[in-house]
Amino acid sequence: MDARLAAWVAEEFGLTLLTAVPVDLGADPAARLWRATTADGREYAVKLTGGGTPAGAVVTARLARQGVPGIAAPLTTRDGRLGAVHDGRRLTVVPWVSDERAPAGGLRPAHWRGYGALLAAVHAVPVTDELAGLPREDHTHASVAAAVRRTDRQLRAVDDAADRWTRETAVHWRAVAPDLARLLAAMDRLGAELRARPAELVVCHGDPHLGNLLLGPDGQVWLIDWDDAVLAPRERDLMFVIGGGPAFAPEGRVDEAAFRTGYGPVKLDPVRLAYHLGVRALDDIWSWSAEAADPGRPGADRVRALRIVAGLLSPLGLVGLARAALHDLGRWED
């Protein structure tokens, strides 16, 4: 067990850890997660992260007080804070709620309904002063656009001197580079259109893909990893099922009917769905491509990233789904 981690948790939260086992569940390079146990047999998820914002702990604490199911409320420190800062990163502790992850393929219709009901409850929480300071969706994507263009320049410049994984990544990228350029141009147009017609902003998780969903019995679900919590149109969350679900589900299986039963009636804006789907597609393809082409990364990480790149570009992959959504809107320009 990391002695520094144990000392921090004892100092800040008053917990004496017996074990703290590293857990590799996410794709966030700025985060580290441990599954920790205490003398009384309780288990906790201990997280140290420099990504996202501190808003996630504020949101989950509020949702838990509101009685929203499926929320693991953060523990408070000895002096009542929702987390602490060590080594320039946020330290949080929440109960460990489940070992069963949704991407393993165990979702039943009851889980899909629970998933829908959970997001509906999140979106219905009043935006009080406590939550008004959350980041706000503004339908701009400058950082994603800059990263896509930077990655494009880097991968177009790859030659035979590069290692095999970098060369293979470059082959994938060059094959779809024209479509990525068109997709980025379409997102620029849609973003400008949506900024001109603001929508109701609700509390959103910001990244509620199935990798952040844990399962329990009788349709119980828990939504974790709230570092990207944001005030946004509900389409920001719902595109993970309604607009792009197959890319985030095991083997492309999405029970949208069960999800909608849990969520309830809602009228969605297809342009906003397409926008959030397209921005996510661009964000994923550049970030995973950059990881696969990074010679400083461990080989296993690069192989995994390259496999994800191939999935993003597959027939059911996110890039193709984003392109199809724009085609359906008549917004894809060849």
mmCIF file of C-alpha atoms in Angstrom:
data_model
loop_
_atom_site.group_PDB
_atom_site.id
_atom_site.type_symbol
_atom_site.label_atom_id
_atom_site.label_comp_id
_atom_site.label_asym_id
_atom_site.label_seq_id
_atom_site.Cartn_x
_atom_site.Cartn_y
_atom_site.Cartn_z
ATOM 1 C CA MET A 1 0.000 0.000 0.000
ATOM 2 C CA ASP A 2 1.193 3.514 -0.831
ATOM 3 C CA ALA A 3 2.285 4.922 2.533
ATOM 4 C CA ARG A 4 1.725 8.524 1.460
ATOM 5 C CA LEU A 5 -1.809 7.754 0.321
ATOM 6 C CA ALA A 6 -2.615 6.039 3.610
ATOM 7 C CA ALA A 7 -1.235 9.003 5.545
ATOM 8 C CA TRP A 8 -3.268 11.503 3.526
ATOM 9 C CA VAL A 9 -6.505 9.532 3.945
ATOM 10 C CA ALA A 10 -5.906 9.207 7.690
ATOM 11 C CA GLU A 11 -5.059 12.884 8.047
ATOM 12 C CA GLU A 12 -7.932 14.229 5.954
ATOM 13 C CA PHE A 13 -10.750 11.697 6.393
ATOM 14 C CA GLY A 14 -9.871 9.950 9.654
ATOM 15 C CA LEU A 15 -9.800 6.528 7.997
ATOM 16 C CA THR A 16 -7.133 3.930 8.731
ATOM 17 C CA LEU A 17 -6.551 1.931 5.565
ATOM 18 C CA LEU A 18 -5.545 -1.715 5.809
ATOM 19 C CA THR A 19 -5.174 -2.140 2.047
ATOM 20 C CA ALA A 20 -5.283 0.076 -1.008
ATOM 21 C CA VAL A 21 -5.109 -1.796 -4.312
ATOM 22 C CA PRO A 22 -4.629 0.206 -7.541
ATOM 23 C CA VAL A 23 -7.551 -0.170 -9.950
ATOM 24 C CA ASP A 24 -7.274 0.489 -13.672
ATOM 25 C CA LEU A 25 -10.842 1.243 -14.764
ATOM 26 C CA GLY A 26 -10.705 4.509 -16.645
ATOM 27 C CA ALA A 27 -9.027 6.270 -19.528
ATOM 28 C CA ASP A 28 -8.134 9.447 -17.647
ATOM 29 C CA PRO A 29 -4.326 9.730 -17.514
ATOM 30 C CA ALA A 30 -4.644 12.437 -14.843
ATOM 31 C CA ALA A 31 -6.386 10.106 -12.385
ATOM 32 C CA ARG A 32 -5.364 7.248 -10.092
ATOM 33 C CA LEU A 33 -7.880 5.030 -8.314
ATOM 34 C CA TRP A 34 -7.508 2.592 -5.415
ATOM 35 C CA ARG A 35 -9.898 0.091 -3.862
ATOM 36 C CA ALA A 36 -9.263 0.519 -0.152
ATOM 37 C CA THR A 37 -10.409 -1.369 2.924
ATOM 38 C CA THR A 38 -10.548 -0.319 6.568
ATOM 39 C CA ALA A 39 -10.417 -2.318 9.798
ATOM 40 C CA ASP A 40 -14.216 -2.528 10.029
ATOM 41 C CA GLY A 41 -14.368 -4.255 6.637
ATOM 42 C CA ARG A 42 -15.742 -1.297 4.715
ATOM 43 C CA GLU A 43 -14.506 -0.628 1.203
ATOM 44 C CA TYR A 44 -13.896 2.726 -0.455
ATOM 45 C CA ALA A 45 -12.902 4.119 -3.823
ATOM 46 C CA VAL A 46 -9.998 6.485 -3.185
ATOM 47 C CA LYS A 47 -9.229 8.773 -6.103
ATOM 48 C CA LEU A 48 -6.436 11.219 -6.799
ATOM 49 C CA THR A 49 -6.948 13.306 -9.922
ATOM 50 C CA GLY A 50 -5.861 16.456 -11.660
ATOM 51 C CA GLY A 51 -8.512 16.176 -14.392
ATOM 52 C CA GLY A 52 -11.985 17.650 -14.621
ATOM 53 C CA THR A 53 -13.095 20.063 -11.928
ATOM 54 C CA PRO A 54 -13.988 19.878 -8.215
ATOM 55 C CA ALA A 55 -17.632 20.281 -9.251
ATOM 56 C CA GLY A 56 -18.216 16.530 -9.305
ATOM 57 C CA ALA A 57 -18.059 16.193 -5.529
ATOM 58 C CA VAL A 58 -20.429 19.148 -5.090
ATOM 59 C CA VAL A 59 -22.928 17.595 -7.502
ATOM 60 C CA THR A 60 -22.849 14.086 -6.037
ATOM 61 C CA ALA A 61 -23.177 15.406 -2.475
ATOM 62 C CA ARG A 62 -26.217 17.425 -3.534
ATOM 63 C CA LEU A 63 -27.784 14.577 -5.499
ATOM 64 C CA ALA A 64 -27.339 12.213 -2.568
ATOM 65 C CA ARG A 65 -29.037 14.693 -0.223
ATOM 66 C CA GLN A 66 -31.895 14.939 -2.722
ATOM 67 C CA GLY A 67 -32.314 11.175 -2.513
ATOM 68 C CA VAL A 68 -31.341 10.519 -6.137
ATOM 69 C CA PRO A 69 -30.687 6.764 -6.389
ATOM 70 C CA GLY A 70 -27.455 5.419 -7.800
ATOM 71 C CA ILE A 71 -25.208 8.152 -6.391
ATOM 72 C CA ALA A 72 -22.229 7.310 -4.185
ATOM 73 C CA ALA A 73 -21.938 10.357 -1.929
ATOM 74 C CA PRO A 74 -18.395 11.547 -1.199
ATOM 75 C CA LEU A 75 -17.098 11.392 2.340
ATOM 76 C CA THR A 76 -16.258 14.706 3.948
ATOM 77 C CA THR A 77 -12.933 15.546 5.510
ATOM 78 C CA ARG A 78 -12.507 16.127 9.238
ATOM 79 C CA ASP A 79 -13.236 19.819 8.692
ATOM 80 C CA GLY A 80 -16.261 19.267 6.425
ATOM 81 C CA ARG A 81 -14.755 19.604 2.939
ATOM 82 C CA LEU A 82 -15.711 17.301 0.081
ATOM 83 C CA GLY A 83 -12.094 16.519 -0.704
ATOM 84 C CA ALA A 84 -8.515 17.594 -0.154
ATOM 85 C CA VAL A 85 -5.600 18.623 -2.343
ATOM 86 C CA HIS A 86 -2.275 16.769 -2.286
ATOM 87 C CA ASP A 87 0.538 16.945 -4.832
ATOM 88 C CA GLY A 88 -1.600 19.417 -6.755
ATOM 89 C CA ARG A 89 -4.369 16.846 -7.244
ATOM 90 C CA ARG A 90 -7.784 16.335 -5.663
ATOM 91 C CA LEU A 91 -8.154 13.504 -3.175
ATOM 92 C CA THR A 92 -11.675 12.117 -2.734
ATOM 93 C CA VAL A 93 -13.133 9.085 -0.958
ATOM 94 C CA VAL A 94 -16.497 7.469 -1.750
ATOM 95 C CA PRO A 95 -18.006 4.107 -0.769
ATOM 96 C CA TRP A 96 -17.158 1.208 -3.070
ATOM 97 C CA VAL A 97 -20.609 0.253 -4.365
ATOM 98 C CA SER A 98 -20.215 -2.560 -6.887
ATOM 99 C CA ASP A 99 -17.746 -4.824 -8.668
ATOM 100 C CA GLU A 100 -19.926 -5.303 -11.754
ATOM 101 C CA ARG A 101 -19.196 -2.914 -14.590
ATOM 102 C CA ALA A 102 -21.728 -2.326 -17.351
ATOM 103 C CA PRO A 103 -19.281 -2.836 -20.275
ATOM 104 C CA ALA A 104 -18.858 -6.450 -19.195
ATOM 105 C CA GLY A 105 -22.195 -7.084 -20.925
ATOM 106 C CA GLY A 106 -24.438 -7.784 -17.951
ATOM 107 C CA LEU A 107 -27.037 -5.078 -18.630
ATOM 108 C CA ARG A 108 -30.587 -6.358 -18.486
ATOM 109 C CA PRO A 109 -33.701 -4.344 -19.398
ATOM 110 C CA ALA A 110 -34.127 -3.428 -15.733
ATOM 111 C CA HIS A 111 -30.642 -1.891 -15.750
ATOM 112 C CA TRP A 112 -31.390 0.110 -18.866
ATOM 113 C CA ARG A 113 -34.565 1.410 -17.202
ATOM 114 C CA GLY A 114 -32.592 2.223 -14.065
ATOM 115 C CA TYR A 115 -29.979 4.017 -16.158
ATOM 116 C CA GLY A 116 -32.704 6.134 -17.765
ATOM 117 C CA ALA A 117 -34.408 6.865 -14.440
ATOM 118 C CA LEU A 118 -31.090 7.874 -12.866
ATOM 119 C CA LEU A 119 -30.259 10.380 -15.607
ATOM 120 C CA ALA A 120 -33.814 11.740 -15.491
ATOM 121 C CA ALA A 121 -33.444 12.339 -11.752
ATOM 122 C CA VAL A 122 -30.097 14.060 -12.270
ATOM 123 C CA HIS A 123 -31.520 16.314 -14.981
ATOM 124 C CA ALA A 124 -34.496 17.233 -12.775
ATOM 125 C CA VAL A 125 -32.433 18.503 -9.825
ATOM 126 C CA PRO A 126 -32.991 22.264 -9.336
ATOM 127 C CA VAL A 127 -29.994 24.435 -10.205
ATOM 128 C CA THR A 128 -29.595 26.172 -6.861
ATOM 129 C CA ASP A 129 -26.854 28.620 -5.915
ATOM 130 C CA GLU A 130 -24.771 25.637 -4.829
ATOM 131 C CA LEU A 131 -24.823 24.265 -8.380
ATOM 132 C CA ALA A 132 -24.888 27.520 -10.325
ATOM 133 C CA GLY A 133 -21.097 27.651 -10.324
ATOM 134 C CA LEU A 134 -20.719 24.462 -12.361
ATOM 135 C CA PRO A 135 -18.983 24.746 -15.741
ATOM 136 C CA ARG A 136 -21.481 25.617 -18.467
ATOM 137 C CA GLU A 137 -21.836 24.156 -21.935
ATOM 138 C CA ASP A 138 -21.289 26.958 -24.443
ATOM 139 C CA HIS A 139 -21.202 24.905 -27.668
ATOM 140 C CA THR A 140 -17.618 25.832 -28.395
ATOM 141 C CA HIS A 141 -14.962 23.195 -28.860
ATOM 142 C CA ALA A 142 -11.768 25.146 -29.456
ATOM 143 C CA SER A 143 -9.521 22.807 -27.452
ATOM 144 C CA VAL A 144 -10.821 19.734 -29.297
ATOM 145 C CA ALA A 145 -10.425 21.446 -32.676
ATOM 146 C CA ALA A 146 -6.860 22.497 -31.868
ATOM 147 C CA ALA A 147 -5.986 18.972 -30.722
ATOM 148 C CA VAL A 148 -7.447 17.413 -33.880
ATOM 149 C CA ARG A 149 -5.447 19.762 -36.106
ATOM 150 C CA ARG A 150 -2.265 19.190 -34.109
ATOM 151 C CA THR A 151 -2.691 15.410 -34.268
ATOM 152 C CA ASP A 152 -3.388 15.635 -37.995
ATOM 153 C CA ARG A 153 -0.103 17.473 -38.589
ATOM 154 C CA GLN A 154 1.840 15.005 -36.480
ATOM 155 C CA LEU A 155 0.409 11.866 -38.060
ATOM 156 C CA ARG A 156 0.663 13.170 -41.620
ATOM 157 C CA ALA A 157 4.384 13.723 -40.973
ATOM 158 C CA VAL A 158 5.025 10.126 -39.848
ATOM 159 C CA ASP A 159 7.556 8.300 -42.025
ATOM 160 C CA ASP A 160 9.242 4.901 -42.161
ATOM 161 C CA ALA A 161 11.597 5.853 -39.322
ATOM 162 C CA ALA A 162 8.710 5.726 -36.829
ATOM 163 C CA ASP A 163 7.957 2.614 -34.794
ATOM 164 C CA ARG A 164 5.290 0.132 -35.902
ATOM 165 C CA TRP A 165 2.491 1.427 -33.667
ATOM 166 C CA THR A 166 3.013 5.016 -34.760
ATOM 167 C CA ARG A 167 3.046 3.945 -38.412
ATOM 168 C CA GLU A 168 -0.117 1.904 -37.952
ATOM 169 C CA THR A 169 -1.859 4.783 -36.208
ATOM 170 C CA ALA A 170 -0.860 7.091 -39.052
ATOM 171 C CA VAL A 171 -2.337 4.671 -41.582
ATOM 172 C CA HIS A 172 -5.672 4.674 -39.737
ATOM 173 C CA TRP A 173 -5.669 8.468 -39.419
ATOM 174 C CA ARG A 174 -4.755 9.220 -43.034
ATOM 175 C CA ALA A 175 -7.511 6.928 -44.273
ATOM 176 C CA VAL A 176 -10.180 9.030 -42.554
ATOM 177 C CA ALA A 177 -8.475 12.445 -42.476
ATOM 178 C CA PRO A 178 -10.814 13.951 -45.132
ATOM 179 C CA ASP A 179 -13.873 12.827 -43.156
ATOM 180 C CA LEU A 180 -12.411 14.180 -39.917
ATOM 181 C CA ALA A 181 -11.845 17.558 -41.574
ATOM 182 C CA ARG A 182 -15.458 17.602 -42.792
ATOM 183 C CA LEU A 183 -16.699 16.515 -39.372
ATOM 184 C CA LEU A 184 -14.774 19.319 -37.679
ATOM 185 C CA ALA A 185 -16.118 21.867 -40.152
ATOM 186 C CA ALA A 186 -19.655 20.602 -39.490
ATOM 187 C CA MET A 187 -19.148 20.952 -35.722
ATOM 188 C CA ASP A 188 -17.992 24.548 -36.246
ATOM 189 C CA ARG A 189 -21.202 25.297 -38.141
ATOM 190 C CA LEU A 190 -23.466 23.505 -35.658
ATOM 191 C CA GLY A 191 -21.751 25.122 -32.698
ATOM 192 C CA ALA A 192 -22.358 28.587 -34.130
ATOM 193 C CA GLU A 193 -26.004 27.714 -34.810
ATOM 194 C CA LEU A 194 -26.567 26.405 -31.283
ATOM 195 C CA ARG A 195 -24.892 29.378 -29.634
ATOM 196 C CA ALA A 196 -27.479 31.539 -31.383
ATOM 197 C CA ARG A 197 -30.397 29.630 -29.838
ATOM 198 C CA PRO A 198 -29.656 28.793 -26.179
ATOM 199 C CA ALA A 199 -31.430 25.877 -24.538
ATOM 200 C CA GLU A 200 -32.416 25.058 -20.978
ATOM 201 C CA LEU A 201 -29.354 24.017 -18.995
ATOM 202 C CA VAL A 202 -29.710 21.135 -16.542
ATOM 203 C CA VAL A 203 -27.276 19.348 -14.290
ATOM 204 C CA CYS A 204 -25.449 16.811 -16.484
ATOM 205 C CA HIS A 205 -22.908 14.139 -15.664
ATOM 206 C CA GLY A 206 -21.033 15.098 -18.831
ATOM 207 C CA ASP A 207 -19.597 11.646 -19.534
ATOM 208 C CA PRO A 208 -22.202 8.993 -18.619
ATOM 209 C CA HIS A 209 -20.989 6.238 -20.927
ATOM 210 C CA LEU A 210 -21.310 2.646 -19.800
ATOM 211 C CA GLY A 211 -17.747 2.600 -18.520
ATOM 212 C CA ASN A 212 -18.965 4.892 -15.754
ATOM 213 C CA LEU A 213 -21.975 2.716 -14.914
ATOM 214 C CA LEU A 214 -21.865 0.034 -12.219
ATOM 215 C CA LEU A 215 -24.547 -2.624 -11.833
ATOM 216 C CA GLY A 216 -26.315 -4.194 -8.896
ATOM 217 C CA PRO A 217 -29.228 -6.612 -8.434
ATOM 218 C CA ASP A 218 -32.823 -5.869 -9.431
ATOM 219 C CA GLY A 219 -31.867 -3.200 -11.940
ATOM 220 C CA GLN A 220 -29.830 -1.122 -9.490
ATOM 221 C CA VAL A 221 -27.239 1.104 -11.204
ATOM 222 C CA TRP A 222 -24.659 3.585 -9.934
ATOM 223 C CA LEU A 223 -23.174 6.386 -11.994
ATOM 224 C CA ILE A 224 -19.583 7.197 -11.037
ATOM 225 C CA ASP A 225 -16.758 9.542 -12.065
ATOM 226 C CA TRP A 226 -18.394 12.967 -11.946
ATOM 227 C CA ASP A 227 -15.267 15.011 -12.726
ATOM 228 C CA ASP A 228 -16.875 16.412 -15.910
ATOM 229 C CA ALA A 229 -20.162 17.525 -14.306
ATOM 230 C CA VAL A 230 -21.578 20.465 -16.209
ATOM 231 C CA LEU A 231 -24.680 22.586 -16.731
ATOM 232 C CA ALA A 232 -25.751 21.711 -20.243
ATOM 233 C CA PRO A 233 -28.713 20.789 -22.431
ATOM 234 C CA ARG A 234 -29.821 17.256 -21.566
ATOM 235 C CA GLU A 235 -28.661 16.120 -25.018
ATOM 236 C CA ARG A 236 -25.090 16.346 -23.706
ATOM 237 C CA ASP A 237 -25.808 13.215 -21.613
ATOM 238 C CA LEU A 238 -28.482 11.535 -23.680
ATOM 239 C CA MET A 239 -26.401 11.255 -26.842
ATOM 240 C CA PHE A 240 -24.601 8.356 -25.146
ATOM 241 C CA VAL A 241 -27.727 6.268 -25.667
ATOM 242 C CA ILE A 242 -30.040 8.104 -28.061
ATOM 243 C CA GLY A 243 -27.438 9.382 -30.496
ATOM 244 C CA GLY A 244 -24.357 7.224 -30.057
ATOM 245 C CA GLY A 245 -25.213 4.316 -27.839
ATOM 246 C CA PRO A 246 -23.840 1.501 -29.995
ATOM 247 C CA ALA A 247 -20.339 2.940 -29.754
ATOM 248 C CA PHE A 248 -20.462 2.783 -25.974
ATOM 249 C CA ALA A 249 -22.325 -0.474 -25.420
ATOM 250 C CA PRO A 250 -21.005 -4.050 -25.342
ATOM 251 C CA GLU A 251 -21.092 -5.422 -28.883
ATOM 252 C CA GLY A 252 -23.325 -2.551 -29.970
ATOM 253 C CA ARG A 253 -26.367 -3.658 -27.982
ATOM 254 C CA VAL A 254 -28.498 -0.788 -26.729
ATOM 255 C CA ASP A 255 -31.970 -1.202 -25.265
ATOM 256 C CA GLU A 256 -33.147 2.288 -26.097
ATOM 257 C CA ALA A 257 -36.798 1.417 -25.460
ATOM 258 C CA ALA A 258 -36.062 0.324 -21.884
ATOM 259 C CA PHE A 259 -33.874 3.379 -21.330
ATOM 260 C CA ARG A 260 -36.628 5.703 -22.558
ATOM 261 C CA THR A 261 -39.146 3.943 -20.294
ATOM 262 C CA GLY A 262 -36.928 4.773 -17.349
ATOM 263 C CA TYR A 263 -36.162 8.307 -18.469
ATOM 264 C CA GLY A 264 -39.712 9.263 -19.393
ATOM 265 C CA PRO A 265 -41.129 11.334 -22.246
ATOM 266 C CA VAL A 266 -38.751 13.922 -23.634
ATOM 267 C CA LYS A 267 -38.458 15.935 -26.833
ATOM 268 C CA LEU A 268 -34.860 16.061 -27.970
ATOM 269 C CA ASP A 269 -33.125 18.378 -30.412
ATOM 270 C CA PRO A 270 -31.457 16.262 -33.138
ATOM 271 C CA VAL A 271 -29.041 19.074 -33.955
ATOM 272 C CA ARG A 272 -27.776 19.178 -30.361
ATOM 273 C CA LEU A 273 -27.499 15.390 -30.300
ATOM 274 C CA ALA A 274 -25.479 15.478 -33.515
ATOM 275 C CA TYR A 275 -23.261 18.256 -32.175
ATOM 276 C CA HIS A 276 -22.378 16.476 -28.950
ATOM 277 C CA LEU A 277 -21.907 13.189 -30.780
ATOM 278 C CA GLY A 278 -19.573 14.792 -33.310
ATOM 279 C CA VAL A 279 -17.486 16.635 -30.736
ATOM 280 C CA ARG A 280 -17.123 13.441 -28.705
ATOM 281 C CA ALA A 281 -16.087 11.513 -31.827
ATOM 282 C CA LEU A 282 -13.380 14.063 -32.607
ATOM 283 C CA ASP A 283 -12.199 14.172 -28.990
ATOM 284 C CA ASP A 284 -11.930 10.390 -28.790
ATOM 285 C CA ILE A 285 -10.213 9.862 -32.126
ATOM 286 C CA TRP A 286 -7.471 12.428 -31.565
ATOM 287 C CA SER A 287 -6.785 11.450 -27.938
ATOM 288 C CA TRP A 288 -6.594 7.703 -28.529
ATOM 289 C CA SER A 289 -4.583 8.211 -31.723
ATOM 290 C CA ALA A 290 -2.124 10.426 -29.857
ATOM 291 C CA GLU A 291 -1.730 7.766 -27.157
ATOM 292 C CA ALA A 292 -1.201 4.976 -29.688
ATOM 293 C CA ALA A 293 1.457 7.034 -31.484
ATOM 294 C CA ASP A 294 3.300 8.103 -28.336
ATOM 295 C CA PRO A 295 6.623 6.230 -28.097
ATOM 296 C CA GLY A 296 6.900 7.237 -24.456
ATOM 297 C CA ARG A 297 3.861 5.156 -23.470
ATOM 298 C CA PRO A 298 4.094 1.494 -22.404
ATOM 299 C CA GLY A 299 3.560 -0.935 -25.246
ATOM 300 C CA ALA A 300 0.429 -2.463 -23.688
ATOM 301 C CA ASP A 301 -1.188 0.977 -23.421
ATOM 302 C CA ARG A 302 -0.390 1.723 -27.050
ATOM 303 C CA VAL A 303 -1.826 -1.582 -28.252
ATOM 304 C CA ARG A 304 -5.024 -0.913 -26.282
ATOM 305 C CA ALA A 305 -5.261 2.606 -27.692
ATOM 306 C CA LEU A 306 -4.741 1.360 -31.228
ATOM 307 C CA ARG A 307 -7.505 -1.198 -30.740
ATOM 308 C CA ILE A 308 -9.827 1.599 -29.581
ATOM 309 C CA VAL A 309 -8.891 3.708 -32.619
ATOM 310 C CA ALA A 310 -9.833 0.818 -34.869
ATOM 311 C CA GLY A 311 -13.153 0.502 -33.021
ATOM 312 C CA LEU A 312 -13.903 4.211 -33.379
ATOM 313 C CA LEU A 313 -13.419 3.862 -37.134
ATOM 314 C CA SER A 314 -15.344 0.583 -37.483
ATOM 315 C CA PRO A 315 -18.808 0.454 -39.127
ATOM 316 C CA LEU A 316 -20.487 0.913 -35.712
ATOM 317 C CA GLY A 317 -17.792 3.227 -34.448
ATOM 318 C CA LEU A 318 -18.332 6.707 -33.146
ATOM 319 C CA VAL A 319 -16.878 8.518 -36.152
ATOM 320 C CA GLY A 320 -19.288 6.735 -38.486
ATOM 321 C CA LEU A 321 -22.229 7.377 -36.147
ATOM 322 C CA ALA A 322 -21.424 11.082 -36.068
ATOM 323 C CA ARG A 323 -21.210 11.178 -39.854
ATOM 324 C CA ALA A 324 -24.525 9.301 -40.153
ATOM 325 C CA ALA A 325 -26.243 11.712 -37.736
ATOM 326 C CA LEU A 326 -25.151 14.636 -39.907
ATOM 327 C CA HIS A 327 -26.298 12.830 -43.053
ATOM 328 C CA ASP A 328 -29.736 12.328 -41.457
ATOM 329 C CA LEU A 329 -29.916 16.059 -40.785
ATOM 330 C CA GLY A 330 -28.737 16.927 -44.277
ATOM 331 C CA ARG A 331 -25.687 18.590 -42.701
ATOM 332 C CA TRP A 332 -22.888 16.448 -44.110
ATOM 333 C CA GLU A 333 -21.069 18.316 -46.859
ATOM 334 C CA ASP A 334 -18.888 16.246 -49.206
#
